[in-house]
Tab-separated table of C-alpha atoms in Angstrom:
chain	number	residue	atom	x	y	z
I	1	MET	CA	0.058	0.317	-0.202
I	2	THR	CA	3.178	1.911	-0.336
I	3	ALA	CA	2.423	4.693	-2.757
I	4	ALA	CA	4.955	6.386	-4.920
I	5	GLY	CA	6.975	9.070	-3.784
I	6	LEU	CA	6.503	7.542	0.317
I	7	GLU	CA	9.780	6.324	1.875
I	8	PRO	CA	9.975	3.013	3.666
I	9	ALA	CA	8.464	3.213	7.383
I	10	GLY	CA	11.530	2.181	8.389
I	11	SER	CA	13.878	5.260	7.351
I	12	ALA	CA	12.538	7.901	9.698
I	13	THR	CA	13.656	8.285	13.256
I	14	LEU	CA	11.784	6.173	15.411
I	15	ASP	CA	12.691	7.693	18.399
I	16	LEU	CA	9.512	8.869	20.923
I	17	ASP	CA	9.863	10.615	24.122
I	18	PRO	CA	7.211	9.214	26.622
I	19	ALA	CA	6.498	12.563	28.121
I	20	GLU	CA	5.786	13.978	24.357
I	21	LEU	CA	3.792	11.114	23.295
I	22	MET	CA	1.539	11.549	26.555
I	23	THR	CA	0.986	14.782	25.793
I	24	ALA	CA	0.279	14.241	21.606
I	25	HIS	CA	-2.325	11.526	23.351
I	26	ALA	CA	-3.784	13.722	25.972
I	27	GLU	CA	-4.067	16.592	23.307
I	28	ALA	CA	-6.220	14.189	20.719
I	29	VAL	CA	-8.609	12.901	23.906
I	30	LYS	CA	-9.320	16.607	23.814
I	31	ALA	CA	-10.179	17.379	20.034
I	32	VAL	CA	-12.506	14.346	20.301
I	33	ARG	CA	-14.175	15.267	23.165
I	34	ALA	CA	-14.422	19.389	21.850
I	35	ALA	CA	-16.048	17.788	18.458
I	36	VAL	CA	-18.322	16.263	20.267
I	37	GLN	CA	-19.203	19.315	22.388
I	38	ALA	CA	-19.320	21.082	19.515
I	39	TRP	CA	-22.518	18.972	17.551
I	40	GLY	CA	-25.694	20.681	17.421
I	41	PRO	CA	-29.303	18.662	16.800
I	42	GLY	CA	-29.160	15.976	14.214
I	43	ASP	CA	-24.985	16.415	14.040
I	44	GLY	CA	-24.518	12.818	15.190
I	45	GLY	CA	-26.120	11.714	12.126
I	46	THR	CA	-23.507	13.854	9.546
I	47	ALA	CA	-21.775	11.859	7.044
I	48	THR	CA	-17.587	11.751	8.080
I	49	THR	CA	-14.921	11.345	5.491
I	50	CYS	CA	-14.968	7.859	7.124
I	51	THR	CA	-17.695	7.138	4.800
I	52	GLU	CA	-19.235	4.062	6.317
I	53	TRP	CA	-19.938	6.094	9.397
I	54	THR	CA	-22.016	8.645	10.621
I	55	SER	CA	-20.266	11.071	13.296
I	56	HIS	CA	-22.307	9.208	16.164
I	57	GLN	CA	-21.187	5.940	14.303
I	58	LEU	CA	-17.480	6.995	14.269
I	59	LEU	CA	-17.638	7.780	17.802
I	60	LEU	CA	-19.053	4.651	18.830
I	61	HIS	CA	-15.858	3.092	16.721
I	62	LEU	CA	-13.789	5.177	18.858
I	63	ALA	CA	-14.654	4.180	22.101
I	64	CYS	CA	-14.715	0.478	20.884
I	65	THR	CA	-11.309	0.683	19.667
I	66	ALA	CA	-9.906	2.522	23.081
I	67	ARG	CA	-11.809	-0.107	25.569
I	68	ARG	CA	-10.036	-2.874	22.556
I	69	TYR	CA	-6.328	-1.439	23.330
I	70	HIS	CA	-6.791	-2.461	26.820
I	71	ARG	CA	-7.748	-6.282	26.038
I	72	ILE	CA	-4.443	-6.038	23.706
I	73	LEU	CA	-2.603	-4.482	26.674
I	74	ASP	CA	-3.910	-6.938	29.074
I	75	ASP	CA	-3.116	-10.011	26.726
I	76	ALA	CA	0.604	-8.320	26.197
I	77	LEU	CA	1.533	-8.152	29.963
I	78	SER	CA	0.712	-11.503	30.121
I	79	GLY	CA	2.937	-12.429	27.566
I	80	GLU	CA	0.885	-13.497	25.164
I	81	PRO	CA	0.581	-10.831	22.548
I	82	GLN	CA	-2.436	-10.708	20.249
I	83	PRO	CA	-1.639	-10.978	16.339
I	84	THR	CA	-1.822	-7.719	14.159
I	85	VAL	CA	-4.815	-6.992	12.152
I	86	LEU	CA	-4.594	-5.603	8.886
I	87	ASP	CA	-6.662	-4.090	6.527
I	88	VAL	CA	-9.670	-6.111	5.799
I	89	ASP	CA	-9.622	-7.775	8.643
I	90	LEU	CA	-9.478	-5.180	10.852
I	91	ALA	CA	-11.941	-3.453	9.263
I	92	ASP	CA	-14.647	-6.447	9.748
I	93	LEU	CA	-13.264	-6.964	13.070
I	94	ASN	CA	-14.299	-2.776	14.005
I	95	ARG	CA	-18.106	-3.881	12.179
I	96	ARG	CA	-18.208	-6.957	14.648
I	97	GLU	CA	-17.353	-5.025	17.506
I	98	MET	CA	-19.584	-1.955	17.230
I	99	ALA	CA	-22.617	-4.113	16.131
I	100	ALA	CA	-22.128	-6.141	19.411
I	101	SER	CA	-21.226	-3.287	21.942
I	102	ASP	CA	-23.262	-2.378	25.021
I	103	LEU	CA	-21.965	1.098	23.967
I	104	ARG	CA	-24.437	1.091	21.132
I	105	GLY	CA	-27.424	3.161	22.913
I	106	LEU	CA	-24.940	5.527	24.636
I	107	PRO	CA	-25.634	9.038	24.254
I	108	ALA	CA	-23.440	11.151	22.422
I	109	ASP	CA	-22.412	13.191	25.413
I	110	ARG	CA	-21.813	9.903	27.630
I	111	LEU	CA	-20.449	7.806	24.357
I	112	VAL	CA	-17.443	10.415	24.422
I	113	GLU	CA	-16.813	10.712	27.949
I	114	VAL	CA	-16.404	6.285	28.022
I	115	PHE	CA	-14.395	7.114	25.159
I	116	ALA	CA	-12.033	9.252	26.890
I	117	ASP	CA	-12.230	6.954	30.021
I	118	PHE	CA	-10.810	3.835	27.983
I	119	ALA	CA	-8.142	5.929	26.030
I	120	ALA	CA	-6.524	8.240	28.700
I	121	SER	CA	-6.355	4.947	31.143
I	122	PHE	CA	-4.818	2.806	28.343
I	123	ALA	CA	-1.823	5.314	28.243
I	124	ASP	CA	-1.879	5.320	31.318
I	125	ARG	CA	-1.156	1.556	31.468
I	126	ALA	CA	1.017	1.616	28.568
I	127	LEU	CA	3.081	4.305	30.109
I	128	HIS	CA	3.802	2.490	33.102
I	129	ALA	CA	4.713	-0.513	31.432
I	130	TRP	CA	7.183	1.196	28.564
I	131	GLY	CA	9.432	-1.455	27.081
I	132	ALA	CA	7.326	-4.563	28.809
I	133	GLY	CA	7.358	-6.123	25.825
I	134	PRO	CA	5.725	-6.185	22.128
I	135	PHE	CA	2.383	-4.770	22.187
I	136	GLN	CA	1.244	-7.360	19.677
I	137	ARG	CA	3.174	-9.723	17.847
I	138	ASP	CA	6.030	-8.740	15.840
I	139	GLY	CA	5.213	-4.961	16.688
I	140	VAL	CA	6.137	-2.330	18.590
I	141	ASP	CA	6.887	-2.611	22.639
I	142	VAL	CA	3.849	-1.436	24.613
I	143	GLY	CA	4.829	1.889	25.865
I	144	PRO	CA	5.592	3.349	21.747
I	145	ALA	CA	2.348	2.019	21.204
I	146	VAL	CA	0.621	5.193	22.781
I	147	ALA	CA	1.668	6.662	19.337
I	148	LEU	CA	-0.725	4.191	17.391
I	149	ALA	CA	-3.493	5.478	19.704
I	150	ALA	CA	-2.594	9.074	19.211
I	151	ILE	CA	-2.487	8.727	15.878
I	152	GLU	CA	-5.836	7.120	15.303
I	153	TRP	CA	-7.457	9.471	18.191
I	154	HIS	CA	-6.047	12.872	16.185
I	155	VAL	CA	-7.033	11.134	12.742
I	156	HIS	CA	-10.669	10.850	13.967
I	157	ALA	CA	-10.737	14.071	15.667
I	158	TRP	CA	-9.972	15.546	12.108
I	159	ASP	CA	-12.741	13.171	10.834
I	160	LEU	CA	-15.374	14.717	13.081
I	161	LEU	CA	-14.298	18.444	12.833
I	162	ARG	CA	-14.241	18.117	9.300
I	163	ALA	CA	-17.723	16.913	9.506
I	164	LEU	CA	-18.870	20.402	11.429
I	165	GLY	CA	-17.014	22.264	8.201
I	166	ARG	CA	-14.025	22.835	10.546
I	167	ASP	CA	-10.602	21.627	10.802
I	168	HIS	CA	-7.812	19.761	12.985
I	169	TYR	CA	-4.004	20.482	13.408
I	170	PRO	CA	-2.443	19.033	15.968
I	171	ARG	CA	0.476	20.772	18.012
I	172	ARG	CA	3.271	18.406	17.213
I	173	PRO	CA	2.728	16.490	13.704
I	174	GLU	CA	5.526	15.521	13.510
I	175	LEU	CA	5.934	13.550	16.791
I	176	LEU	CA	2.751	11.854	15.081
I	177	GLN	CA	4.363	11.020	11.382
I	178	ARG	CA	7.310	9.501	13.734
I	179	GLY	CA	4.718	7.553	15.469
I	180	TRP	CA	3.287	6.144	12.271
I	181	ALA	CA	6.890	5.239	11.028
I	182	LEU	CA	7.128	3.364	13.895
I	183	THR	CA	3.912	1.647	14.741
I	184	VAL	CA	2.293	1.097	11.217
I	185	PRO	CA	5.762	0.123	9.358
I	186	HIS	CA	4.249	-1.779	6.805
I	187	LEU	CA	2.884	1.560	5.174
I	188	GLY	CA	5.064	4.097	3.958
I	189	ILE	CA	4.903	7.763	4.864
I	190	ASP	CA	6.100	10.917	3.114
I	191	GLN	CA	9.097	12.085	5.206
I	192	GLY	CA	9.157	15.822	3.580
I	193	GLY	CA	6.460	18.833	3.691
I	194	ASP	CA	3.801	19.305	6.008
I	195	PRO	CA	4.149	16.277	9.092
I	196	TRP	CA	0.391	16.554	9.365
I	197	THR	CA	-0.575	16.157	5.463
I	198	ALA	CA	1.943	13.569	5.564
I	199	VAL	CA	-0.262	11.370	8.269
I	200	LEU	CA	-3.755	12.405	6.873
I	201	LEU	CA	-2.474	11.143	3.525
I	202	ALA	CA	-0.961	8.189	4.818
I	203	ALA	CA	-4.348	7.295	6.987
I	204	GLY	CA	-6.077	7.578	3.553
I	205	ARG	CA	-7.555	11.052	3.706
I	206	ASP	CA	-8.052	12.761	0.522
I	207	ALA	CA	-8.537	16.197	1.699
I	208	PRO	CA	-5.273	17.076	3.898
I	209	HIS	CA	-4.938	19.656	6.350
I	210	PRO	CA	-3.059	22.785	4.636
I	211	ALA	CA	0.016	23.923	5.840
I	212	GLY	CA	0.978	26.826	7.727
I	213	ARG	CA	-2.176	27.779	9.707
I	214	SER	CA	-2.150	29.107	12.833
I	215	SER	CA	-2.622	27.532	16.193
I	216	ALA	CA	-6.041	29.919	16.362
I	217	GLU	CA	-7.394	28.201	13.383
I	218	ARG	CA	-6.525	24.796	14.355
I	219	HIS	CA	-9.625	24.183	16.224
């Protein structure tokens, strides 16, 4: 799935500072919460850049995924890491989890808090288990897996805000760019230009954020 002009993931600088990573993760969770708090009547049914999901369905996906990360971490810390699930299999897993989830009936204001609680507690657990071993088979260690979560939350915050006609630009996009190269090495990512645009393009978004926006325009 590496597009022309993208460097192999292994060519990037892969050093990730735990404190910086936790800050980026917390920022992403805050951005998701802010997007949902900005909803008006009917906004939960708005189509998103994740074309199969409305905004409310995307929020359910986020909550299910944050909870899944805890199960993956439990197995990793028990010494039996789960296999990495990719591409079509991951899409199928997402659909099955959402269809069977006990969170489906929650209103958005409750669902976003469930997501935030699961996400924050996962990051805290992973931080304290930094270097404990692989998060998933043939994957990164437990601690740097926080980068995987941070990237997903940031990209989906962008999805949610785009559905409202707004935008999202992380404060440290270059950290997410490096995190992508470490956590999903089977995918390439552009190492030049605007790092957030590179992340969005690597994540399959076709309307990347323009470079050069000020922090006041970011949310």
